[in-house]
Coordinates of C-alpha atoms and ligand atoms in Angstrom, one line a residue:
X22 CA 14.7 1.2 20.5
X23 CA 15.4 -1.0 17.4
X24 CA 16.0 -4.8 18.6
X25 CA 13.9 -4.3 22.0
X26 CA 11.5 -6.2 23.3
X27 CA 9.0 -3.1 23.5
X28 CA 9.4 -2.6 19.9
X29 CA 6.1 -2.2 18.4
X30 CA 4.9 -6.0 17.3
X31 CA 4.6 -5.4 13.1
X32 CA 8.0 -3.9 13.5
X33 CA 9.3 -7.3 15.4
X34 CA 8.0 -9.3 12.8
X35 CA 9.4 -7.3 9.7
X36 CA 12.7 -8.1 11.7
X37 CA 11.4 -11.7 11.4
X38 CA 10.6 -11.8 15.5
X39 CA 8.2 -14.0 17.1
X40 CA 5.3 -11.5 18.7
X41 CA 3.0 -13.0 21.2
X42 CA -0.2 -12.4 18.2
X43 CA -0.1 -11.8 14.7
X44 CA 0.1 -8.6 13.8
X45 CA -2.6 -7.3 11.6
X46 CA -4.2 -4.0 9.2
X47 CA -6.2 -4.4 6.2
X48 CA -5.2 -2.7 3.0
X49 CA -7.6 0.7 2.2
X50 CA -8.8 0.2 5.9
X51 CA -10.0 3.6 6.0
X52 CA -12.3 4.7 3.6
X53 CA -16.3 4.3 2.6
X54 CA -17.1 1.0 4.6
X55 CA -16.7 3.6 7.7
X56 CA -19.7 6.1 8.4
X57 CA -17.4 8.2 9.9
X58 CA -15.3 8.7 6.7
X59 CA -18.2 9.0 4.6
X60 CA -19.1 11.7 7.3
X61 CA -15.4 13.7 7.0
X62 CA -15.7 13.0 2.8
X63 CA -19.3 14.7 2.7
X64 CA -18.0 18.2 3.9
X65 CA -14.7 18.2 1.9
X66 CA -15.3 19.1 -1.8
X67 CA -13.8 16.0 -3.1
X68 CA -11.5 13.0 -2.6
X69 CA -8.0 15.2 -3.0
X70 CA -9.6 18.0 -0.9
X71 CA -10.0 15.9 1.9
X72 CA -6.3 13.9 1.3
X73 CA -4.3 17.2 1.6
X74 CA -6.2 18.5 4.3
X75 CA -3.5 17.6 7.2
X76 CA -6.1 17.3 10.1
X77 CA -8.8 15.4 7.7
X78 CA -6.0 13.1 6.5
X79 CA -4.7 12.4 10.0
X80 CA -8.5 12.0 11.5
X81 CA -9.2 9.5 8.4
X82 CA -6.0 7.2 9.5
X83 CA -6.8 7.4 13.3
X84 CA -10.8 6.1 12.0
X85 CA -10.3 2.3 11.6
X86 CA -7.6 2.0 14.9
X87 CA -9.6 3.6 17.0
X88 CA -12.7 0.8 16.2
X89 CA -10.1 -1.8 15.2
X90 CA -6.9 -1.7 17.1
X91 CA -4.8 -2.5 14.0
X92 CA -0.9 -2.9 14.4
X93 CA -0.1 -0.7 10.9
X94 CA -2.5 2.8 10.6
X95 CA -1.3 3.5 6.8
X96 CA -1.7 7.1 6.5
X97 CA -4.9 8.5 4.2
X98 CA -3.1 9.2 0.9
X99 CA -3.7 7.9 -2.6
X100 CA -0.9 7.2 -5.0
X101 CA -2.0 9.7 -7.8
X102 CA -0.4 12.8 -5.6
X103 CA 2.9 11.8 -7.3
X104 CA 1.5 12.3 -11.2
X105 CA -0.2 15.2 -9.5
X106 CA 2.8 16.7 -7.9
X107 CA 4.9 16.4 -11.1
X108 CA 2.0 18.7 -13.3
X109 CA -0.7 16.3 -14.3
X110 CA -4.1 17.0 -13.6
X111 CA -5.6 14.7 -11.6
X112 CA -9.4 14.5 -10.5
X113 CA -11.7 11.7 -8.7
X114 CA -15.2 11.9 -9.9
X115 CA -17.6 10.1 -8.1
X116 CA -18.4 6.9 -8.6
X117 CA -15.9 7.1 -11.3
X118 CA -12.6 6.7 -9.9
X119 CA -9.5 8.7 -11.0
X120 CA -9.2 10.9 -13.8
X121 CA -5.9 12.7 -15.0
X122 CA -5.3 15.0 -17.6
X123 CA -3.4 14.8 -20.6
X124 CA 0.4 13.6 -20.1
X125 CA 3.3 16.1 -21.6
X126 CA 6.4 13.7 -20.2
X127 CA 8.8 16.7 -21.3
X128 CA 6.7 18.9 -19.1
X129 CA 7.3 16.9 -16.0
X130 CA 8.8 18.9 -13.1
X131 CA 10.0 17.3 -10.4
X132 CA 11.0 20.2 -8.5
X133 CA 8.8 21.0 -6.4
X134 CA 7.6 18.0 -5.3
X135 CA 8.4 17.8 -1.6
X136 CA 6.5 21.5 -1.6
X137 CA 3.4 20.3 -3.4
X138 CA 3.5 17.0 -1.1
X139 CA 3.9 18.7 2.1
X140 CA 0.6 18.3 3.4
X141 CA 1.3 14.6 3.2
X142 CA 4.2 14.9 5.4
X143 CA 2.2 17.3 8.0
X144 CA -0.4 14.5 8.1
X145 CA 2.6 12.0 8.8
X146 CA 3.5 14.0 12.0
X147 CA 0.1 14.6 13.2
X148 CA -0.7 11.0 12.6
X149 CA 2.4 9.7 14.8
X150 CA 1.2 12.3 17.3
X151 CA -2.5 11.0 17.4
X152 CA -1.4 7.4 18.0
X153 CA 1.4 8.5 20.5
X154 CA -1.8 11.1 22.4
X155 CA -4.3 8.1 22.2
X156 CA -2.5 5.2 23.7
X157 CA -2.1 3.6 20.1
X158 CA 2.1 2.6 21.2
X159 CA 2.0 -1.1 19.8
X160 CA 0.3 0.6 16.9
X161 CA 3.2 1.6 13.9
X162 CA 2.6 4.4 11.3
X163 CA 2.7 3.3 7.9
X164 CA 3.9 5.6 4.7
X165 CA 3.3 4.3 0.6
X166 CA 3.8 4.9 -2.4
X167 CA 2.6 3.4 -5.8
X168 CA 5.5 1.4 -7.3
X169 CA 6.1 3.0 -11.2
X170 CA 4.4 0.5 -13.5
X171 CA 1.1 1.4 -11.4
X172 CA 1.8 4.7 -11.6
X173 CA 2.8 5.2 -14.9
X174 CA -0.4 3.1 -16.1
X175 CA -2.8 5.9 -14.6
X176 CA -0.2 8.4 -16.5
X177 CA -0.8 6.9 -19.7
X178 CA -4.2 5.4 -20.0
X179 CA -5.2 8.8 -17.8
X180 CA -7.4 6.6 -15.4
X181 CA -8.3 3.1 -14.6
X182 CA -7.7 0.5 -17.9
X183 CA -8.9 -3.0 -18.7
X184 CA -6.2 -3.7 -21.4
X185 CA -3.3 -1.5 -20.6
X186 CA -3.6 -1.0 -24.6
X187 CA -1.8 2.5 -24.3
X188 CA 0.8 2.2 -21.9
X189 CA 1.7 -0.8 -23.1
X190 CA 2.0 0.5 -26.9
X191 CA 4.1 3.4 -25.6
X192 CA 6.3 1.0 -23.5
X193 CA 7.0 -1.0 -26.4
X194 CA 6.8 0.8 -29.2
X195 CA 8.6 4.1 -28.0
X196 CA 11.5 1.8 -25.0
X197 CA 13.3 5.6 -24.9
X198 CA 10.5 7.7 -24.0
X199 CA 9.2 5.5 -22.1
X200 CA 12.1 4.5 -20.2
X201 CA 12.7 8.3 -19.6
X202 CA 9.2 8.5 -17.9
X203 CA 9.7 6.0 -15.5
X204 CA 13.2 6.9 -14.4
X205 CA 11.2 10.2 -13.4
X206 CA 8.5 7.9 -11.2
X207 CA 11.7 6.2 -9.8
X208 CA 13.2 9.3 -9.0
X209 CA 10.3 11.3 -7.6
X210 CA 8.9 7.9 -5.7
X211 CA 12.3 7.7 -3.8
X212 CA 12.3 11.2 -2.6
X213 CA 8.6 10.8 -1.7
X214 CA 8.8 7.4 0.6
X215 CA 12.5 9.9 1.8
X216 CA 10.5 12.5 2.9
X217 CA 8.0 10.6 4.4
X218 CA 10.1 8.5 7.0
X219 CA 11.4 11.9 7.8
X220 CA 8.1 12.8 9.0
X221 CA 7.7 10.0 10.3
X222 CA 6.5 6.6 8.7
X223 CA 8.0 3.7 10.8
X224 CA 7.0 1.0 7.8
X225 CA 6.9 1.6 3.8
X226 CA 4.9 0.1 1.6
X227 CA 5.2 -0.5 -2.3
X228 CA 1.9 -0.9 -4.2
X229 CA 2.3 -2.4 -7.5
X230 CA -1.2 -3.0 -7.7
X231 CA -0.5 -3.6 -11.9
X232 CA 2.0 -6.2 -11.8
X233 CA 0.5 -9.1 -12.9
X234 CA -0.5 -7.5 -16.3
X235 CA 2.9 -7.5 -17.5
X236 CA 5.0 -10.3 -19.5
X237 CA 8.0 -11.8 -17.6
X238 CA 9.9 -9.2 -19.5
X239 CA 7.9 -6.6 -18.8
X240 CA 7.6 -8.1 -14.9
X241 CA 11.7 -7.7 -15.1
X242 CA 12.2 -4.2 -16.2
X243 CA 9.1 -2.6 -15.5
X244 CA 8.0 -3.9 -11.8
X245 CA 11.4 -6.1 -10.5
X246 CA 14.1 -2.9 -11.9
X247 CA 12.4 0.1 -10.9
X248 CA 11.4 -1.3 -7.6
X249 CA 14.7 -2.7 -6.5
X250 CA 16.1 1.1 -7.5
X251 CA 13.3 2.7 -5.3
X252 CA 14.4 0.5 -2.1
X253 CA 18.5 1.1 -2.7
X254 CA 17.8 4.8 -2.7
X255 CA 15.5 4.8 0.5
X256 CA 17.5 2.6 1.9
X257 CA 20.6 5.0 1.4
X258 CA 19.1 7.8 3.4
X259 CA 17.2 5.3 6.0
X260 CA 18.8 1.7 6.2
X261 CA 16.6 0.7 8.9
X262 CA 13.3 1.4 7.5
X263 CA 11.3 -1.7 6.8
X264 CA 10.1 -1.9 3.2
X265 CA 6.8 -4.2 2.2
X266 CA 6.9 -5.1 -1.5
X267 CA 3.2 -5.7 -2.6
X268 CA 3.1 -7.1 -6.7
X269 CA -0.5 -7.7 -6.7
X270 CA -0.8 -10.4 -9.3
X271 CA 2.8 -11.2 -9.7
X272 CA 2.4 -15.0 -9.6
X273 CA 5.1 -17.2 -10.1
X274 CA 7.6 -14.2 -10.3
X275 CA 6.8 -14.0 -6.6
X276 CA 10.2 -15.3 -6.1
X277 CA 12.2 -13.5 -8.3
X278 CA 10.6 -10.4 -6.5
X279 CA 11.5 -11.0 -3.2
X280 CA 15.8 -12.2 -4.2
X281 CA 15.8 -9.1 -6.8
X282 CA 14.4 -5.9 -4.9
X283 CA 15.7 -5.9 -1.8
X284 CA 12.3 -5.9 -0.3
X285 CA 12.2 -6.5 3.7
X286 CA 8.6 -8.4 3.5
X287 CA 6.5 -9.4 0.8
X288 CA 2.7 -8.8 0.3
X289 CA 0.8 -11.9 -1.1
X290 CA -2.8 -11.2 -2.9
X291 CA -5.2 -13.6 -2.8
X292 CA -5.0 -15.9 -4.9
X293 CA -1.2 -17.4 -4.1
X294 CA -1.4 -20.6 -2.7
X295 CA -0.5 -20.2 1.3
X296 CA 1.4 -23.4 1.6
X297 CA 3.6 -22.7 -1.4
X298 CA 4.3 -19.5 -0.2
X299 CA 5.3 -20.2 3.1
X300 CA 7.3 -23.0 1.5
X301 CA 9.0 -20.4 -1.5
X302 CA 8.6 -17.2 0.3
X303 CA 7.9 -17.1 3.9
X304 CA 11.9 -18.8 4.3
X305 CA 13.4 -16.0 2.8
X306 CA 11.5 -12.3 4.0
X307 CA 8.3 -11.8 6.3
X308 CA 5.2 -12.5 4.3
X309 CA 2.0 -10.2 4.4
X310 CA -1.7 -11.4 3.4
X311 CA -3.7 -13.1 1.9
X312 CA -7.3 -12.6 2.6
X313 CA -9.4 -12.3 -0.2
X314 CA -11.2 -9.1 0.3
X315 CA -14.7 -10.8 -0.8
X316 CA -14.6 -13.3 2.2
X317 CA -14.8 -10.3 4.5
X318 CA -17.5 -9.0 2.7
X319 CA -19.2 -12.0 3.1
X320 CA -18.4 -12.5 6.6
X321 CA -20.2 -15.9 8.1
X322 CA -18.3 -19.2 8.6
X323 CA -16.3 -18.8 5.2
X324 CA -14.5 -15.6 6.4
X325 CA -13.7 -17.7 10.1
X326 CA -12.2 -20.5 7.8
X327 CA -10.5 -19.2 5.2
X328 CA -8.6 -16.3 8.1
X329 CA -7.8 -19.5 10.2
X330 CA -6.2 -21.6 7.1
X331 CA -4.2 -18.5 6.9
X332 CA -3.2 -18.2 10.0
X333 CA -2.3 -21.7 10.5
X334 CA -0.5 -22.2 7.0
X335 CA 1.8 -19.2 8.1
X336 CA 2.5 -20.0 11.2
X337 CA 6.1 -21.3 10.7
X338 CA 7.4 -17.8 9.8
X339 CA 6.7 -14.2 10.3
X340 CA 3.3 -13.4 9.2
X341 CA 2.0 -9.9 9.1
X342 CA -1.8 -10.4 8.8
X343 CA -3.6 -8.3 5.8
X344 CA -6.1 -8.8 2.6
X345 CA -5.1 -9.7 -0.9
X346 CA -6.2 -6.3 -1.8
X347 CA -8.5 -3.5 -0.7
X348 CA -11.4 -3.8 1.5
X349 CA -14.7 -3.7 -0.4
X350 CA -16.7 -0.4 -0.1
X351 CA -19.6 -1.9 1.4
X352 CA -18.1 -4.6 3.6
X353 CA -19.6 -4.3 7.1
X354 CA -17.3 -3.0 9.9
X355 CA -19.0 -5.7 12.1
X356 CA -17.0 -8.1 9.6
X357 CA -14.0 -6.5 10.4
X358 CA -14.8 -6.7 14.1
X359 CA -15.0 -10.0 14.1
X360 CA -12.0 -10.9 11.8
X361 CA -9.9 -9.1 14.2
X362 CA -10.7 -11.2 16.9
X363 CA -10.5 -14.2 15.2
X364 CA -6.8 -13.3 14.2
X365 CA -6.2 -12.0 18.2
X366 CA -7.2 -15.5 19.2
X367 CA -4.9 -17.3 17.1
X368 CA -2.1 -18.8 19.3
X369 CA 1.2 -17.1 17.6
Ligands
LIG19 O1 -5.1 1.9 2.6 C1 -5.6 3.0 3.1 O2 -6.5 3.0 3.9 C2 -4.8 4.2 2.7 C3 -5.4 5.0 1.6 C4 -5.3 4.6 0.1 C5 -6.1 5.1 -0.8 N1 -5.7 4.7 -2.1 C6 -7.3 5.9 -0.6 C7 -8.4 6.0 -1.6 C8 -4.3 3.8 -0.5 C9 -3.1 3.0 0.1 C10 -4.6 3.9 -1.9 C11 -3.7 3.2 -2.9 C12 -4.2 3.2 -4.3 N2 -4.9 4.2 -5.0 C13 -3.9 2.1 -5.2 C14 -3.1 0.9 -4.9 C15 -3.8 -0.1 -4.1 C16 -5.0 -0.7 -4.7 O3 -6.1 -0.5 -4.1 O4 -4.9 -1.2 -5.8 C17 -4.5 2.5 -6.5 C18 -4.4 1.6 -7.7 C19 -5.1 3.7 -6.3 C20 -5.8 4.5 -7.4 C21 -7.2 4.9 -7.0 N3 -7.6 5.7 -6.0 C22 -8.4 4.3 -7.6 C23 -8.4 3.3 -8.7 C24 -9.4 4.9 -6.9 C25 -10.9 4.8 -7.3 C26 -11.4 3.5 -6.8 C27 -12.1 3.6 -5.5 O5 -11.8 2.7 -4.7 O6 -12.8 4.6 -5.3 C28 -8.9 5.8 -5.9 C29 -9.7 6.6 -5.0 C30 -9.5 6.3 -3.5 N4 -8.2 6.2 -2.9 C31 -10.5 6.2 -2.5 C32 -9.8 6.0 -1.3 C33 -10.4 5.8 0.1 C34 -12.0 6.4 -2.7 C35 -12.2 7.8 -2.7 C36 -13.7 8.2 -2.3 O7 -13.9 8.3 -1.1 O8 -14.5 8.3 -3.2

């Protein structure tokens, strides 16, 4: 049904249509800010329990378009399982965040990845079925990935870092080894987001939540080159599947993102200027944001603003509606309610 008028709205505008509103969903929409996920999370034994648990991970995506009616439900995942699939030991303590074991880059296997990821790909279907069962048809199913830098950093640092002190030593110190490393991310990532419009993702996103920590040599080789292979290969084996590029922090090398990658649709965080980019960007790909997640938190007359100035400075071009990053933990879901409305109102 590409190119039809019932095409599902996000998927007109990553085709840079005109949809009657602005499409809309909210990066880490489902997760602790929902009673009902802290509800599924408290009788699973763990965050990764509960991810490859098909029917969990399918009820988590379902959680936030049921209350919400977003346009994209991005399936419950994290983008760990790939370090995890390739042998590294991965765990999320609470309260802590991620934590992976030690990293033997020669002991790497990629070969059974689509094996170990497979209840990833049964959440996919059952996902596409749930919004198909429940009405949800203007609603599109969205797959991810973490683009390699990201990835890799967890690798290396073997959680969360301030610094990037280690992964940045090994990426300039040893350019071989490390290079070897992330040609296994790109590999591994392109089979991944593969195998995951084969199940059934109808949008991919790229989270290269990491990029602005790099120099604009580092921004080149390590978040523009790997990406821009990642997209060629998926593209390959699916050339209609839209692809949003997200380099959360990428500044002015925005621009040299969007010509170099071969992205469909860019996603913004929040601190880029919404006039430039629908002046630099928006005139060459889709654009996706730019809400910064602590103005939903706060809700009130500032969140009603600073969605509207959004709105408004995008509405030249096609504009899929998100945050600049992931919703806060402990942002109300009546803050959500109302943003939703506010960006239903807005006259497309
Ligand atoms: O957007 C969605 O609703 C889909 C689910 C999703 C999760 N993680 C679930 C999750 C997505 C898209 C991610 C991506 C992800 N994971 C990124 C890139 C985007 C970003 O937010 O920067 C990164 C860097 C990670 C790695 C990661 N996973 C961290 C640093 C943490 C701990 C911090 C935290 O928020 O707890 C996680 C755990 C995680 N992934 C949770 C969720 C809902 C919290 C788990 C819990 O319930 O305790």
């Amino acid at each position: 049904m590409a190119g039809s008028v019932h095409e599902k709205p996000i998927l007109q505008t990553l085709r840079g249509r005109k949809t009657e509103s602005i499409p809309f969903w909210l990066m880490r929409q489902a997760g602790r800010y929902l009673p009902e996920y802290r509800a599924v999370r408290a009788s699973k034994n763990g965050f990764l329990d509960m991810a490859f648990d098909p029917s969990s991970a399918a009820e988590i995506t379902m959680q936030p378009v049921r209350r919400f009616r977003m346009d994209g439900a991005i399936i419950f995942s994290d983008i760990l399982v790939i370090p995890w699939a390739l042998g590294q030991n991965l765990e999320f303590l609470e309260g802590e965040g991620p934590r992976l074991g030690e990293l033997n880059p020669g002991k790497l296997e990629m070969r059974d990845l689509e094996e170990k990821l497979s209840p990833v790909f049964e959440a996919l279907s059952r996902t596409r079925d749930c919004l198909a069962a429940e009405g949800y048809d203007r609603t599109a199913l969205i797959g991810f990935a973490g683009a390699p830098w990201t990835v890799v950093t967890y690798m290396v640092e073997g959680g969360g870092s301030k610094d990037f002190a280690k992964v940045k030593t090994m990426a300039y110190a040893q350019p071989e080894n490390f290079a070897r490393l992330m040609d296994i991310l790109v590999e591994s990532t392109a089979m991944y987001l593969i195998a995951q419009v084969r199940a059934g993702a109808e949008i991919l996103q790229i989270f290269d939540t990491w990029a602005g920590a790099l120099d604009p040599h580092g921004f080149q080789h390590q978040v523009i080159e790997p990406t821009r292979k990642i997209v060629e290969r998926v593209k390959a084996a699916h050339p209609d599947i839209p692809i949003i590029g997200f380099p959360r922090g990428a500044a002015m090398h925005y621009p040299a993102y969007v010509a170099q990658t071969g992205v469909d649709a860019v996603g913004l965080d929040g601190l880029v200027c919404t006039k430039w980019a629908a002046a630099h960007l928006q005139t060459k790909c889709p654009v996706q944001g730019n809400l910064d997640p602590m103005r939903l938190l706060a809700g009130g007359e500032g969140l009603e603003k600073a969605a509207r100035k959004i709105l408004r400075d995008f509405s030249g071009g096609a504009h899929i509606f998100n945050l600049g990053h992931g919703i806060h933990k402990d942002t109300p879901p009546a803050h959500v309610e109302r943003l939703a409305e506010i960006i239903r109102e807005f006259p497309a």
